C-alpha cells in the first residue's frame, strides 16, 4: 500500500475530525499533496492541496474550515476539518504525486476514508 488514509468517522455538525495519510513511498520530490472527496452519486472533487510543499489551495466550500498540512518527518499528510457540515459527508481520498527515488513519476492514491456528518 503506497498511501494509507485514516481518521474518518461519524461526527455531529459543528464537530471536527483530522484525517491522516501515511506515505510509504520513497519520494525524491513531491509535486502535490492533496485530499479529494466523493459523495454518493457525485464525482470526486478536489478539497485541498499543497503544491511544491508550500502553496495551499482549497475548495470554496471548505475555506476557513479545513486545513491541509504535511509532516515530512512522519511522511504524513493531514486534513484538519473543523465546523463540519452534513454536506461534507463523503469518502475522502488522499493523493500524492511526485518523483520517486527510482526517478519514476508516481501519482499515488489512498484507499479512502468515510466521513459522515450528522445534522
PDB file of N, CA and C in Angstrom, residues 23-64:
ATOM      1  N   UNK A  23       2.415   7.990   4.051  1.00  0.00           N
ATOM      2  CA  UNK A  23       3.066   7.747   2.764  1.00  0.00           C
ATOM      3  C   UNK A  23       4.171   6.719   2.954  1.00  0.00           C
ATOM      4  N   UNK A  24       4.083   5.626   2.211  1.00  0.00           N
ATOM      5  CA  UNK A  24       5.101   4.582   2.351  1.00  0.00           C
ATOM      6  C   UNK A  24       6.002   4.491   1.117  1.00  0.00           C
ATOM      7  N   UNK A  25       5.872   5.457   0.239  1.00  0.00           N
ATOM      8  CA  UNK A  25       6.717   5.520  -0.959  1.00  0.00           C
ATOM      9  C   UNK A  25       7.885   6.456  -0.691  1.00  0.00           C
ATOM     10  N   UNK A  26       9.051   6.106  -1.202  1.00  0.00           N
ATOM     11  CA  UNK A  26      10.211   6.989  -1.076  1.00  0.00           C
ATOM     12  C   UNK A  26      10.214   7.991  -2.227  1.00  0.00           C
ATOM     13  N   UNK A  27       9.745   9.184  -1.934  1.00  0.00           N
ATOM     14  CA  UNK A  27       9.736  10.245  -2.934  1.00  0.00           C
ATOM     15  C   UNK A  27      11.019  11.057  -2.818  1.00  0.00           C
ATOM     16  N   UNK A  28      11.625  11.343  -3.972  1.00  0.00           N
ATOM     17  CA  UNK A  28      12.760  12.265  -4.004  1.00  0.00           C
ATOM     18  C   UNK A  28      12.250  13.700  -3.960  1.00  0.00           C
ATOM     19  N   UNK A  29      11.121  13.915  -4.606  1.00  0.00           N
ATOM     20  CA  UNK A  29      10.476  15.225  -4.569  1.00  0.00           C
ATOM     21  C   UNK A  29       8.980  15.034  -4.795  1.00  0.00           C
ATOM     22  N   UNK A  30       8.213  15.844  -4.085  1.00  0.00           N
ATOM     23  CA  UNK A  30       6.752  15.766  -4.188  1.00  0.00           C
ATOM     24  C   UNK A  30       6.230  17.014  -4.864  1.00  0.00           C
ATOM     25  N   UNK A  31       5.449  16.818  -5.913  1.00  0.00           N
ATOM     26  CA  UNK A  31       4.860  17.955  -6.623  1.00  0.00           C
ATOM     27  C   UNK A  31       3.595  18.446  -5.942  1.00  0.00           C
ATOM     28  N   UNK A  32       2.760  17.489  -5.531  1.00  0.00           N
ATOM     29  CA  UNK A  32       1.478  17.866  -4.946  1.00  0.00           C
ATOM     30  C   UNK A  32       1.038  16.835  -3.924  1.00  0.00           C
ATOM     31  N   UNK A  33       0.464  17.330  -2.846  1.00  0.00           N
ATOM     32  CA  UNK A  33      -0.234  16.512  -1.864  1.00  0.00           C
ATOM     33  C   UNK A  33      -1.646  17.070  -1.795  1.00  0.00           C
ATOM     34  N   UNK A  34      -2.622  16.176  -1.833  1.00  0.00           N
ATOM     35  CA  UNK A  34      -3.991  16.669  -1.919  1.00  0.00           C
ATOM     36  C   UNK A  34      -4.970  15.717  -1.261  1.00  0.00           C
ATOM     37  N   UNK A  35      -6.109  16.260  -0.933  1.00  0.00           N
ATOM     38  CA  UNK A  35      -7.261  15.494  -0.466  1.00  0.00           C
ATOM     39  C   UNK A  35      -8.420  15.753  -1.423  1.00  0.00           C
ATOM     40  N   UNK A  36      -9.089  14.679  -1.799  1.00  0.00           N
ATOM     41  CA  UNK A  36     -10.292  14.725  -2.619  1.00  0.00           C
ATOM     42  C   UNK A  36     -11.425  14.101  -1.821  1.00  0.00           C
ATOM     43  N   UNK A  37     -12.634  14.326  -2.263  1.00  0.00           N
ATOM     44  CA  UNK A  37     -13.769  13.643  -1.652  1.00  0.00           C
ATOM     45  C   UNK A  37     -14.801  13.303  -2.716  1.00  0.00           C
ATOM     46  N   UNK A  38     -15.538  12.250  -2.419  1.00  0.00           N
ATOM     47  CA  UNK A  38     -16.576  11.797  -3.342  1.00  0.00           C
ATOM     48  C   UNK A  38     -17.812  11.414  -2.553  1.00  0.00           C
ATOM     49  N   UNK A  39     -18.870  12.159  -2.767  1.00  0.00           N
ATOM     50  CA  UNK A  39     -20.146  11.861  -2.144  1.00  0.00           C
ATOM     51  C   UNK A  39     -20.911  10.878  -3.034  1.00  0.00           C
ATOM     52  N   UNK A  40     -21.862  10.137  -2.470  1.00  0.00           N
ATOM     53  CA  UNK A  40     -22.626   9.164  -3.259  1.00  0.00           C
ATOM     54  C   UNK A  40     -23.281   9.811  -4.473  1.00  0.00           C
ATOM     55  N   UNK A  41     -23.083   9.208  -5.642  1.00  0.00           N
ATOM     56  CA  UNK A  41     -23.699   9.701  -6.859  1.00  0.00           C
ATOM     57  C   UNK A  41     -23.046  10.924  -7.456  1.00  0.00           C
ATOM     58  N   UNK A  42     -21.914  11.346  -6.874  1.00  0.00           N
ATOM     59  CA  UNK A  42     -21.240  12.552  -7.366  1.00  0.00           C
ATOM     60  C   UNK A  42     -19.819  12.217  -7.797  1.00  0.00           C
ATOM     61  N   UNK A  43     -19.216  13.173  -8.507  1.00  0.00           N
ATOM     62  CA  UNK A  43     -17.846  12.994  -8.938  1.00  0.00           C
ATOM     63  C   UNK A  43     -16.876  13.267  -7.788  1.00  0.00           C
ATOM     64  N   UNK A  44     -15.660  12.782  -7.951  1.00  0.00           N
ATOM     65  CA  UNK A  44     -14.622  13.052  -6.978  1.00  0.00           C
ATOM     66  C   UNK A  44     -14.120  14.479  -7.181  1.00  0.00           C
ATOM     67  N   UNK A  45     -14.148  15.255  -6.114  1.00  0.00           N
ATOM     68  CA  UNK A  45     -13.771  16.662  -6.180  1.00  0.00           C
ATOM     69  C   UNK A  45     -12.543  16.951  -5.329  1.00  0.00           C
ATOM     70  N   UNK A  46     -11.747  17.903  -5.779  1.00  0.00           N
ATOM     71  CA  UNK A  46     -10.590  18.348  -5.017  1.00  0.00           C
ATOM     72  C   UNK A  46     -11.051  19.183  -3.829  1.00  0.00           C
ATOM     73  N   UNK A  47     -10.547  18.854  -2.660  1.00  0.00           N
ATOM     74  CA  UNK A  47     -10.891  19.575  -1.433  1.00  0.00           C
ATOM     75  C   UNK A  47      -9.771  20.540  -1.052  1.00  0.00           C
ATOM     76  N   UNK A  48      -8.547  20.041  -1.043  1.00  0.00           N
ATOM     77  CA  UNK A  48      -7.416  20.866  -0.614  1.00  0.00           C
ATOM     78  C   UNK A  48      -6.128  20.306  -1.202  1.00  0.00           C
ATOM     79  N   UNK A  49      -5.165  21.186  -1.410  1.00  0.00           N
ATOM     80  CA  UNK A  49      -3.899  20.735  -1.981  1.00  0.00           C
ATOM     81  C   UNK A  49      -2.740  21.586  -1.481  1.00  0.00           C
ATOM     82  N   UNK A  50      -1.558  20.966  -1.507  1.00  0.00           N
ATOM     83  CA  UNK A  50      -0.308  21.688  -1.262  1.00  0.00           C
ATOM     84  C   UNK A  50       0.560  21.460  -2.490  1.00  0.00           C
ATOM     85  N   UNK A  51       0.972  22.542  -3.131  1.00  0.00           N
ATOM     86  CA  UNK A  51       1.790  22.467  -4.338  1.00  0.00           C
ATOM     87  C   UNK A  51       3.238  22.783  -3.978  1.00  0.00           C
ATOM     88  N   UNK A  52       4.132  21.895  -4.370  1.00  0.00           N
ATOM     89  CA  UNK A  52       5.571  22.082  -4.150  1.00  0.00           C
ATOM     90  C   UNK A  52       5.899  22.405  -2.702  1.00  0.00           C
ATOM     91  N   UNK A  53       5.147  21.820  -1.812  1.00  0.00           N
ATOM     92  CA  UNK A  53       5.436  21.919  -0.392  1.00  0.00           C
ATOM     93  C   UNK A  53       5.058  23.211   0.285  1.00  0.00           C
ATOM     94  N   UNK A  54       4.500  24.178  -0.458  1.00  0.00           N
ATOM     95  CA  UNK A  54       4.243  25.455   0.185  1.00  0.00           C
ATOM     96  C   UNK A  54       2.913  26.099  -0.179  1.00  0.00           C
ATOM     97  N   UNK A  55       2.525  26.094  -1.393  1.00  0.00           N
ATOM     98  CA  UNK A  55       1.307  26.788  -1.814  1.00  0.00           C
ATOM     99  C   UNK A  55       0.086  25.917  -1.568  1.00  0.00           C
ATOM    100  N   UNK A  56      -0.831  26.442  -0.756  1.00  0.00           N
ATOM    101  CA  UNK A  56      -2.046  25.694  -0.454  1.00  0.00           C
ATOM    102  C   UNK A  56      -3.232  26.281  -1.216  1.00  0.00           C
ATOM    103  N   UNK A  57      -4.189  25.412  -1.483  1.00  0.00           N
ATOM    104  CA  UNK A  57      -5.408  25.828  -2.172  1.00  0.00           C
ATOM    105  C   UNK A  57      -6.563  25.004  -1.645  1.00  0.00           C
ATOM    106  N   UNK A  58      -7.735  25.621  -1.580  1.00  0.00           N
ATOM    107  CA  UNK A  58      -8.903  24.972  -1.006  1.00  0.00           C
ATOM    108  C   UNK A  58     -10.121  25.191  -1.892  1.00  0.00           C
ATOM    109  N   UNK A  59     -11.007  24.209  -1.869  1.00  0.00           N
ATOM    110  CA  UNK A  59     -12.304  24.406  -2.493  1.00  0.00           C
ATOM    111  C   UNK A  59     -13.045  25.499  -1.727  1.00  0.00           C
ATOM    112  N   UNK A  60     -13.829  26.284  -2.433  1.00  0.00           N
ATOM    113  CA  UNK A  60     -14.540  27.389  -1.779  1.00  0.00           C
ATOM    114  C   UNK A  60     -15.407  26.893  -0.629  1.00  0.00           C
ATOM    115  N   UNK A  61     -15.950  25.705  -0.768  1.00  0.00           N
ATOM    116  CA  UNK A  61     -16.884  25.189   0.237  1.00  0.00           C
ATOM    117  C   UNK A  61     -16.211  24.863   1.565  1.00  0.00           C
ATOM    118  N   UNK A  62     -14.884  24.747   1.577  1.00  0.00           N
ATOM    119  CA  UNK A  62     -14.191  24.364   2.820  1.00  0.00           C
ATOM    120  C   UNK A  62     -13.232  25.445   3.321  1.00  0.00           C
ATOM    121  N   UNK A  63     -13.099  26.524   2.580  1.00  0.00           N
ATOM    122  CA  UNK A  63     -12.178  27.585   3.000  1.00  0.00           C
ATOM    123  C   UNK A  63     -12.549  28.113   4.375  1.00  0.00           C
ATOM    124  N   UNK A  64     -11.533  28.268   5.210  1.00  0.00           N
ATOM    125  CA  UNK A  64     -11.762  28.755   6.558  1.00  0.00           C
ATOM    126  C   UNK A  64     -12.137  27.673   7.553  1.00  0.00           C
TER     127      UNK A  64
END
